[in-house]
Short mmCIF file of C-alpha atoms in Angstrom, two decimals:
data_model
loop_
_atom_site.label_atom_id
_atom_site.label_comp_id
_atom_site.label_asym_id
_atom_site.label_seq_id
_atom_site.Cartn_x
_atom_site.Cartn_y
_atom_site.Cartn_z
CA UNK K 1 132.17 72.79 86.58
CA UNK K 2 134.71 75.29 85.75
CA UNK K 3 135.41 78.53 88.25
CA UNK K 4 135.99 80.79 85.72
CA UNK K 5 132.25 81.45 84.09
CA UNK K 6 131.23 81.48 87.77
CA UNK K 7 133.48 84.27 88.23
CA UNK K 8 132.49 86.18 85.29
CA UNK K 9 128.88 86.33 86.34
CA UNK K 10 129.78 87.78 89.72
CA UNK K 11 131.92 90.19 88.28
CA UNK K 12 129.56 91.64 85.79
CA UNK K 13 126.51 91.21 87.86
CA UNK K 14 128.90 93.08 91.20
CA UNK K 15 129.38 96.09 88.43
CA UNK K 16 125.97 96.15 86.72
CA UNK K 17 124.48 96.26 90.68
CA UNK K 18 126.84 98.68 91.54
CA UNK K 19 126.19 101.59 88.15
CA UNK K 20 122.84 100.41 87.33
CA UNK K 21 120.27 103.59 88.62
CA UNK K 22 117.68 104.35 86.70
CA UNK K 23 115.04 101.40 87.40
CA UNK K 24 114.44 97.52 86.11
CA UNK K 25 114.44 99.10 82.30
CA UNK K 26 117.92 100.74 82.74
CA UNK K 27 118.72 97.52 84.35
CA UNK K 28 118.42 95.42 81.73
CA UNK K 29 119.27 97.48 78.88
CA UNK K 30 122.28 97.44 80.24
CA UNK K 31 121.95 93.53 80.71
CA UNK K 32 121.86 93.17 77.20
CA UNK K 33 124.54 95.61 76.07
CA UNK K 34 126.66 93.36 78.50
CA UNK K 35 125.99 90.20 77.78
CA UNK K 36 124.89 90.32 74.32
CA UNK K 37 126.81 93.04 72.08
CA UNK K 38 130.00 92.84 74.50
CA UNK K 39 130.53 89.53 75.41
CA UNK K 40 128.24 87.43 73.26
CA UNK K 41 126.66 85.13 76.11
CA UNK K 42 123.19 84.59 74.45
CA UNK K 43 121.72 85.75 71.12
CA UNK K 44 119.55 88.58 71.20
CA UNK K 45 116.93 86.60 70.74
CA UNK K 46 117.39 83.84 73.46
CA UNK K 47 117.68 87.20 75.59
CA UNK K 48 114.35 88.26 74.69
CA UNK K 49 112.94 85.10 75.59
CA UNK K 50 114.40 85.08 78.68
CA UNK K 51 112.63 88.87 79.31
CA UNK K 52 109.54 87.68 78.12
CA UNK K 53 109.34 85.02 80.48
CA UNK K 54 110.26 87.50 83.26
CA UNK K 55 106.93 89.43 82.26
CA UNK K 56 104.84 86.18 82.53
CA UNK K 57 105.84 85.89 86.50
CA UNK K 58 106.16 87.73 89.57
CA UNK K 59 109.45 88.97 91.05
CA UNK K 60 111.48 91.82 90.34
CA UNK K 61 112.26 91.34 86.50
CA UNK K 62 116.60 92.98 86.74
CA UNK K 63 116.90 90.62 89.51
CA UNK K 64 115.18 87.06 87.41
CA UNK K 65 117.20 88.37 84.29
CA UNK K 66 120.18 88.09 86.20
CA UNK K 67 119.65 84.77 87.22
CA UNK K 68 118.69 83.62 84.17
CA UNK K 69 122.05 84.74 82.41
CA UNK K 70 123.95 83.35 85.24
CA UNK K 71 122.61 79.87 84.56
CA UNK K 72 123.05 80.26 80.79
CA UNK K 73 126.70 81.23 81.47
CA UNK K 74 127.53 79.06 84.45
CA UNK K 75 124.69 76.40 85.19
CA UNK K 76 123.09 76.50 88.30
CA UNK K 77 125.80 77.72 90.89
CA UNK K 78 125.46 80.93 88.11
CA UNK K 79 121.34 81.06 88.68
CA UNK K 80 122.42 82.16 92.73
CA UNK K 81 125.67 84.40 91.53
CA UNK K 82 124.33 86.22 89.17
CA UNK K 83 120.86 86.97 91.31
CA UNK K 84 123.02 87.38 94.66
CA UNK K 85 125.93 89.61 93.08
CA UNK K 86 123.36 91.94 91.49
CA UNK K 87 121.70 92.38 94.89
CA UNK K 88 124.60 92.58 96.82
CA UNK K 89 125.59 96.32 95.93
CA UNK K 90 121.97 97.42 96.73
CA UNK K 91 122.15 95.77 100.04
CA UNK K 92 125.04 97.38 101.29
CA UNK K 93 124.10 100.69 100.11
CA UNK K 94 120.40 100.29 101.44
CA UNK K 95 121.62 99.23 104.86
CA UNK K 96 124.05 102.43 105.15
CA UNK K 97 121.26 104.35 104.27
CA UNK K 98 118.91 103.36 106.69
CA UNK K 99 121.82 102.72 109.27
CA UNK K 100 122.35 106.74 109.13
CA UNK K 101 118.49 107.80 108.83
CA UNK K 102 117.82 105.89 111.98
CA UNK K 103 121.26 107.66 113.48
CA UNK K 104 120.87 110.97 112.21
CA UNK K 105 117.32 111.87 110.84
CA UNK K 106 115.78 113.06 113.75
CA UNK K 107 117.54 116.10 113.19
CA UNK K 108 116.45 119.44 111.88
CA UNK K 109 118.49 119.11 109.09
CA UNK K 110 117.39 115.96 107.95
CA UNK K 111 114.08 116.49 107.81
CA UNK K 112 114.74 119.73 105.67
CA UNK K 113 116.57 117.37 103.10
CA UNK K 114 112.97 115.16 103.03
CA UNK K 115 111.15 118.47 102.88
CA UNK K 116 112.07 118.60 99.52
CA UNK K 117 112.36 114.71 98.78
CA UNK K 118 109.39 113.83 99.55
CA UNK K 119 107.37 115.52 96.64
CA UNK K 120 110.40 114.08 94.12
CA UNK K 121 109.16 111.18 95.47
CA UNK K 122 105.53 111.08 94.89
CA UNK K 123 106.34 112.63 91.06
CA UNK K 124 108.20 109.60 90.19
CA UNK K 125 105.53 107.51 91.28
CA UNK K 126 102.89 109.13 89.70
CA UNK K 127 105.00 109.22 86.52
CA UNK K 128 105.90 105.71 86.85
CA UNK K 129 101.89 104.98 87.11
CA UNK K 130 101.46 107.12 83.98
CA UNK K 131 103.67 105.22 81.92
CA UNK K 132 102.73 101.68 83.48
CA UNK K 133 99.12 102.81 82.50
CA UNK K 134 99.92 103.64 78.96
CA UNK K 135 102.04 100.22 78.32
CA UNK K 136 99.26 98.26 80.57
CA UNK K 137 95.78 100.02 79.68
CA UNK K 138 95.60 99.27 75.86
CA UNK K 139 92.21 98.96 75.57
CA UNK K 140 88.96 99.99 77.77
CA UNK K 141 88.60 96.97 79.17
CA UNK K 142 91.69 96.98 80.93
CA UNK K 143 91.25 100.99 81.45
CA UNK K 144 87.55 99.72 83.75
CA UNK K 145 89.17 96.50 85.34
CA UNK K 146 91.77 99.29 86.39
CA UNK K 147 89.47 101.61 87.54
CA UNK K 148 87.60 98.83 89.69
CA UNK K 149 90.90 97.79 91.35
CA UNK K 150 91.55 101.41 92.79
CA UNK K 151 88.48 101.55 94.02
CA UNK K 152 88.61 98.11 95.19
CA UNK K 153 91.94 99.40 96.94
CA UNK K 154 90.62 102.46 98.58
CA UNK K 155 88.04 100.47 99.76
CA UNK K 156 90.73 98.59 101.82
CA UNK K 157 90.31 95.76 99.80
CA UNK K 158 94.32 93.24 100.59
CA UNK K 159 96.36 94.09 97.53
CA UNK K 160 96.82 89.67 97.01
CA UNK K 161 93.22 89.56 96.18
CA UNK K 162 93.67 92.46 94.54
CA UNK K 163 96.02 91.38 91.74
CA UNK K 164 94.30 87.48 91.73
CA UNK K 165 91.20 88.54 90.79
CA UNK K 166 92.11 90.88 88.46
CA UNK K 167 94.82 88.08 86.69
CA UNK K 168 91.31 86.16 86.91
CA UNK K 169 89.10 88.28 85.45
CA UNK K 170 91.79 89.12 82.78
CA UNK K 171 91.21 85.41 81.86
CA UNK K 172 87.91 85.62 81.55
CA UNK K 173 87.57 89.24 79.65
CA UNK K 174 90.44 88.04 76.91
CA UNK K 175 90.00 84.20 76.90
CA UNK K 176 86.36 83.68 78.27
CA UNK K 177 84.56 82.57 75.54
CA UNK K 178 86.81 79.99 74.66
CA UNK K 179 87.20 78.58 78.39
CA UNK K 180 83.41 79.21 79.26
CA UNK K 181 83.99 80.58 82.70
CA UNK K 182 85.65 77.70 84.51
CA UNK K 183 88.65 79.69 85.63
CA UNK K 184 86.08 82.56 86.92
CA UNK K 185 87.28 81.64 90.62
CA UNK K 186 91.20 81.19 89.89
CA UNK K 187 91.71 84.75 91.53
CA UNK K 188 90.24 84.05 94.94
CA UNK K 189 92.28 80.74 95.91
CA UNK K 190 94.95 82.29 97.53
CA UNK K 191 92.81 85.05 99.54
CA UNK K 192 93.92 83.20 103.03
CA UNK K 193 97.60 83.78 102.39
CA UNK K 194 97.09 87.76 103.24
CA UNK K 195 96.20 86.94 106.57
CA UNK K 196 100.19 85.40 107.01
CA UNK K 197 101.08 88.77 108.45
CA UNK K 198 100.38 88.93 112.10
CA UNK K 199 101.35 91.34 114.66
CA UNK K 200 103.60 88.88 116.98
CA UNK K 201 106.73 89.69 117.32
CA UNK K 202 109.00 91.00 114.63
CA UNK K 203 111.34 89.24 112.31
CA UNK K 204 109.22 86.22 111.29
CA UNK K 205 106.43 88.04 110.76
CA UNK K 206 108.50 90.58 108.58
CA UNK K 207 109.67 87.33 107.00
CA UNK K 208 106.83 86.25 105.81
CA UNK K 209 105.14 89.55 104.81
CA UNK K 210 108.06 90.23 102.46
CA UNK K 211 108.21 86.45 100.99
CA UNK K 212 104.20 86.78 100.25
CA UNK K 213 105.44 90.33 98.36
CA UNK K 214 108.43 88.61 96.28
CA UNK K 215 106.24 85.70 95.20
CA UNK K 216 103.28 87.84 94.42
CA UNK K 217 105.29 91.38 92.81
CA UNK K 218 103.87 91.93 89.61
CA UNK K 219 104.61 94.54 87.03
CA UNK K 220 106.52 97.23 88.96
CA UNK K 221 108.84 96.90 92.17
CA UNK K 222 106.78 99.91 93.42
CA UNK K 223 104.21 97.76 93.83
CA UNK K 224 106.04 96.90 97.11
CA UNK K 225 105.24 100.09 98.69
CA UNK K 226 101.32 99.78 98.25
CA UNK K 227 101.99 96.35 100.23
CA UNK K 228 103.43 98.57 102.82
CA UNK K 229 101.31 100.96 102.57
CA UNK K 230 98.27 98.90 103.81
CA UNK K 231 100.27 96.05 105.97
CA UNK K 232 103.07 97.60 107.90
CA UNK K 233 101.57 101.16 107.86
CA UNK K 234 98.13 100.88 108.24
CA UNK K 235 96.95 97.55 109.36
CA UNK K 236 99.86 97.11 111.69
CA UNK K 237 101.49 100.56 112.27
CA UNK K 238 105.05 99.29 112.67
CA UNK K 239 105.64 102.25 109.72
CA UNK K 240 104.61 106.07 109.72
CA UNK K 241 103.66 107.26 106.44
CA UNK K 242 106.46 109.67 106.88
CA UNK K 243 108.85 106.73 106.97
CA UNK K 244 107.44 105.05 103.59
CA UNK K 245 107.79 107.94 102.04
CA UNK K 246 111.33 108.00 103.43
CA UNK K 247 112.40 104.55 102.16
CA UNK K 248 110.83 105.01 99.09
CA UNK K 249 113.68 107.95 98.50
CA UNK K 250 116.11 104.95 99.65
CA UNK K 251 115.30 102.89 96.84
CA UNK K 252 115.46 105.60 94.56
CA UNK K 253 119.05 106.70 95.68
CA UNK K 254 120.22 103.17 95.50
CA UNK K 255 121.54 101.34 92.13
CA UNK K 256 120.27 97.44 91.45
CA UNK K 257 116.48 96.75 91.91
CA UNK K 258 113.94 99.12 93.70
CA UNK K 259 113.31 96.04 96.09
CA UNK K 260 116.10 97.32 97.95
CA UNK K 261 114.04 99.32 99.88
CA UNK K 262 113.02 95.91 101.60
CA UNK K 263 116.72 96.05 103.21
CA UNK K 264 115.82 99.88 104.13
CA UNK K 265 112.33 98.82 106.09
CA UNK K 266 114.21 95.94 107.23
CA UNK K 267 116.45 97.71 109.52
CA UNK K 268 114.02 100.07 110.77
CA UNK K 269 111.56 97.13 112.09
CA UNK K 270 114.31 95.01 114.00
CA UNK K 271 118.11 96.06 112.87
CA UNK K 272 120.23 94.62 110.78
CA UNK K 273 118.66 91.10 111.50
CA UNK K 274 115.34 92.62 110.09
CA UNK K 275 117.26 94.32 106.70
CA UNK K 276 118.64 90.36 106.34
CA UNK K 277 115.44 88.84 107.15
CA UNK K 278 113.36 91.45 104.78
CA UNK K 279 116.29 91.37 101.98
CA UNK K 280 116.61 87.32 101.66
CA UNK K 281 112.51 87.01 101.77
CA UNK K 282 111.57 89.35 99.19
CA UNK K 283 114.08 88.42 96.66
CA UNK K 284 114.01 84.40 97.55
CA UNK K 285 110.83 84.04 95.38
CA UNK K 286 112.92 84.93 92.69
CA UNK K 287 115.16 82.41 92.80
CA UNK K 288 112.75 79.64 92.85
CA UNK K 289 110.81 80.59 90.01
CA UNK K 290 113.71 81.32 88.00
CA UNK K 291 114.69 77.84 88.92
CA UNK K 292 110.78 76.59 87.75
CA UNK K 293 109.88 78.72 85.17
CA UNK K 294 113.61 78.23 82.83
CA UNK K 295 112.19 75.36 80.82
CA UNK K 296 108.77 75.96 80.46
CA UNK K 297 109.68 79.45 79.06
CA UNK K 298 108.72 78.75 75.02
CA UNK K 299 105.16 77.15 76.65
CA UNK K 300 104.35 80.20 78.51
CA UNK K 301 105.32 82.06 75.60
CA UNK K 302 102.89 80.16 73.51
CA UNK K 303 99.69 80.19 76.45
CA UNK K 304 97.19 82.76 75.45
CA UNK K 305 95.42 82.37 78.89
CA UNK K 306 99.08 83.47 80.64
CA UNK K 307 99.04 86.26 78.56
CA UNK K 308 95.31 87.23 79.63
CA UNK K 309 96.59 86.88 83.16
CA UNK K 310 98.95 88.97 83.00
CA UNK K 311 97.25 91.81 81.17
CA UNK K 312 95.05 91.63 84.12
CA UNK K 313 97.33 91.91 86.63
CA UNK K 314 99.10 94.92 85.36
CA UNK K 315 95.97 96.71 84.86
CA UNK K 316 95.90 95.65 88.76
CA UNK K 317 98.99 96.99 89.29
CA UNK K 318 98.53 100.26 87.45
CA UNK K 319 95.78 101.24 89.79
CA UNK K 320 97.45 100.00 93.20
CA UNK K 321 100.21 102.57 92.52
CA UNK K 322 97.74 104.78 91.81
CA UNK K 323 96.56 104.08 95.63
CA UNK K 324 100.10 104.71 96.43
CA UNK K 325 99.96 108.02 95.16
CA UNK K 326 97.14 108.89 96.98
CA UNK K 327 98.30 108.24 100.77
CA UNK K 328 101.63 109.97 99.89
CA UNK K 329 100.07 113.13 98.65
CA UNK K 330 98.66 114.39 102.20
CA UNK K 331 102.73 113.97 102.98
CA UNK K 332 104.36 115.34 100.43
CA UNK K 333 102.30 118.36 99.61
CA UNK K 334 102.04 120.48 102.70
CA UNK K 335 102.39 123.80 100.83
CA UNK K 336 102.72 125.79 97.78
CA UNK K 337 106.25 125.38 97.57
CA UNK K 338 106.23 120.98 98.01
CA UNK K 339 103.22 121.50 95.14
CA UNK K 340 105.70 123.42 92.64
CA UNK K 341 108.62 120.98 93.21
CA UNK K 342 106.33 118.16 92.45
CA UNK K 343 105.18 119.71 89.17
CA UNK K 344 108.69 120.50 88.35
CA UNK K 345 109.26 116.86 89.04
CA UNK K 346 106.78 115.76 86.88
CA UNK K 347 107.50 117.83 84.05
CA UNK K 348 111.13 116.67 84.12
CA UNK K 349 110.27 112.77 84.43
CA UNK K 350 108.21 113.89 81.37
CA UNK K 351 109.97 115.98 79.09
CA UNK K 352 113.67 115.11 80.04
CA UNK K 353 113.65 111.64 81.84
CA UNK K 354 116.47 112.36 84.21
CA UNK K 355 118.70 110.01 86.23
CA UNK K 356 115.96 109.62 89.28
CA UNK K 357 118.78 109.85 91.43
CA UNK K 358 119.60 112.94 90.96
CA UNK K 359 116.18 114.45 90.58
CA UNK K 360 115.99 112.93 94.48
CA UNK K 361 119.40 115.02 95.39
CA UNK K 362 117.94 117.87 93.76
CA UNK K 363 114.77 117.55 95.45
CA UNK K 364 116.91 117.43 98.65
CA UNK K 365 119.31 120.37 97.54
CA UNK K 366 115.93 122.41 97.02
CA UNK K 367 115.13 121.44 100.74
CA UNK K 368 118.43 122.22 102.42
CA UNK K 369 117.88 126.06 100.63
CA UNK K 370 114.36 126.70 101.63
CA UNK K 371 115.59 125.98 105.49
CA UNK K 372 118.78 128.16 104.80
CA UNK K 373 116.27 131.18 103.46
CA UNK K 374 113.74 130.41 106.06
CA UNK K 375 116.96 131.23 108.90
CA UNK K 376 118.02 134.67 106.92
CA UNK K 377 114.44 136.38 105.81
#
């Protein structure tokens, strides 16, 4: 096929990667000013099939959108160009990142920046749970099956069984009289994969842990630190909680998808063959059901038992942030002065929706002062 559509999609998809902060909504919003009003690649509504389709599958939904407009524009060499080029940016960024925390943030100064950070941090994830909850909990059904899956999650219950049972049960809640109960076990079938992290070694283990999260992401790409949270920091300890909270700033700092913070973790772990290893597992997935799902996408528009799925695993979702949330607070709030920046965090995620990244260089600003004051008073 001809170069030149090939070479549009990496040139957008290099820019969009590049400017786009502000999470997988700013991501595509700016997806569709892009390829829609500017350059007329698809109709507005081919585009929102394509985002609905996203919704019905796991993966990080900036990073499937850009593979699906790279194989409307350019066939399938564009399905890997688009996806790649909008990662690519993040990569880079996300590797010189973690390439100078592991260099330099042992220092005092450092750990003043993440001093104020870290409660930045756990605001925008509590926000972000806030307004998952309101698009995800629309009724109290969903509002219980939530509540049952942070308990279930506190519990120490693996996040994979998790989100199956609850895209199970919301089969069964929305569609169950009409299927009489014979999906009632769908959510427990794939309970043996969590046990594909184990403790040997380094990089294929890290492999696999982050290709079980790309093919099993749901909802929210924050969903990939409550897989940390209970894998690589608690089951396995290759993580502090410190360091979570850490690359969770990453990700925030970084433009393209939040899944970045794989290539962050990555690096840690094992170097920069870990932030390759992590990087090319988590967002792999992607690319394969992009490849899958492209022409069944009217048919899982049309299945009432997909959508029931899926409004069970957000409600899933909803509350395994939530668990997030939890663990990071005994980090982030060691004092009065972490609790106000945290409710000044909130209130301006709330009120005035602010670039996150620079609510995270505030929050780090704020940090650098308190140590400055603390050396003068």
């Amino acid at each position: 096929m001809a170069l030149r559509p090939l070479r549009e999609v990496a040139a957008l998809f290099l820019k969009l990667g590049t400017v786009s902060f502000g999470g997988p909504a700013a991501h595509i919003a700016l997806m569709e000013q892009e390829t829609v009003s500017r350059r007329g690649w698809l109709t507005r509504e081919h585009f929102l099939d394509l985002l609905a389709a996203t919704n019905l599958v796991p993966g990080p939904n900036a990073v499937e959108m850009a593979s699906h407009i790279g194989f409307v524009h350019a066939g399938w060499p564009g399905l890997v160009v688009g996806g790649a080029s909008f990662i690519l940016p993040a990569f880079c960024i996300s590797l010189a990142l973690a390439w100078a925390y592991v260099r330099f943030g042992s220092l005092p100064q450092v750990a003043t920046l993440f001093y104020g950070i870290n409660p930045i941090v756990l605001a925008i994830v509590l926000v972000a749970t806030y307004r998952l909850g309101r698009a995800a909990l629309r009724d109290w059904r969903a509002a219980v099956l939530a509540a049952l899956c942070l308990l279930a999650a506190l519990l120490g219950v693996h996040e994979v069984v998790v989100l199956l049972a609850a895209g199970a049960a919301g089969v069964l809640i929305y569609e169950g009289k009409r299927l009489s109960g014979r999906f009632a076990a769908l959510g427990f079938l794939l309970g043996p994969l969590s046990a594909s992290l184990t403790p040997d070694g380094r990089l294929l283990p890290l492999g696999l842990f982050f290709l079980k999260v790309g093919s099993l992401l749901f909802g929210s790409g924050m969903l990939l630190y409550a897989f940390i949270q209970r894998d690589l920091v608690i089951r396995y300890g290759w993580l502090n909680q410190q360091q979570l909270v850490d690359a969770i700033a990453a990700g925030q700092m970084t433009p393209g998808p939040v899944l970045s913070s794989a290539t962050f973790i990555g690096y840690l772990l094992a170097g920069l063959p870990g932030a390759v290893v992590a990087t090319v597992a988590v967002f792999l997935p992607s690319f394969v059901i992009v490849a899958l799902v492209g022409p069944w996408i009217p048919r899982l528009r049309r299945s009432s038992i997909a959508q029931a799925s899926l409004r069970g695993v957000n409600a899933a979702v909803v509350a395994l942030i939530l668990s997030v949330s939890v663990a990071l607070l005994r980090t982030a709030i060691v004092d009065v002065w972490t609790a106000l920046l945290l409710a000044a965090g909130v209130l301006a995620l709330l009120r005035f929706r602010p670039n996150t990244l620079w609510l995270v260089l505030g929050g780090a600003v704020c940090g650098l002062v308190r140590y400055w004051l603390a050396r003068w008073v």
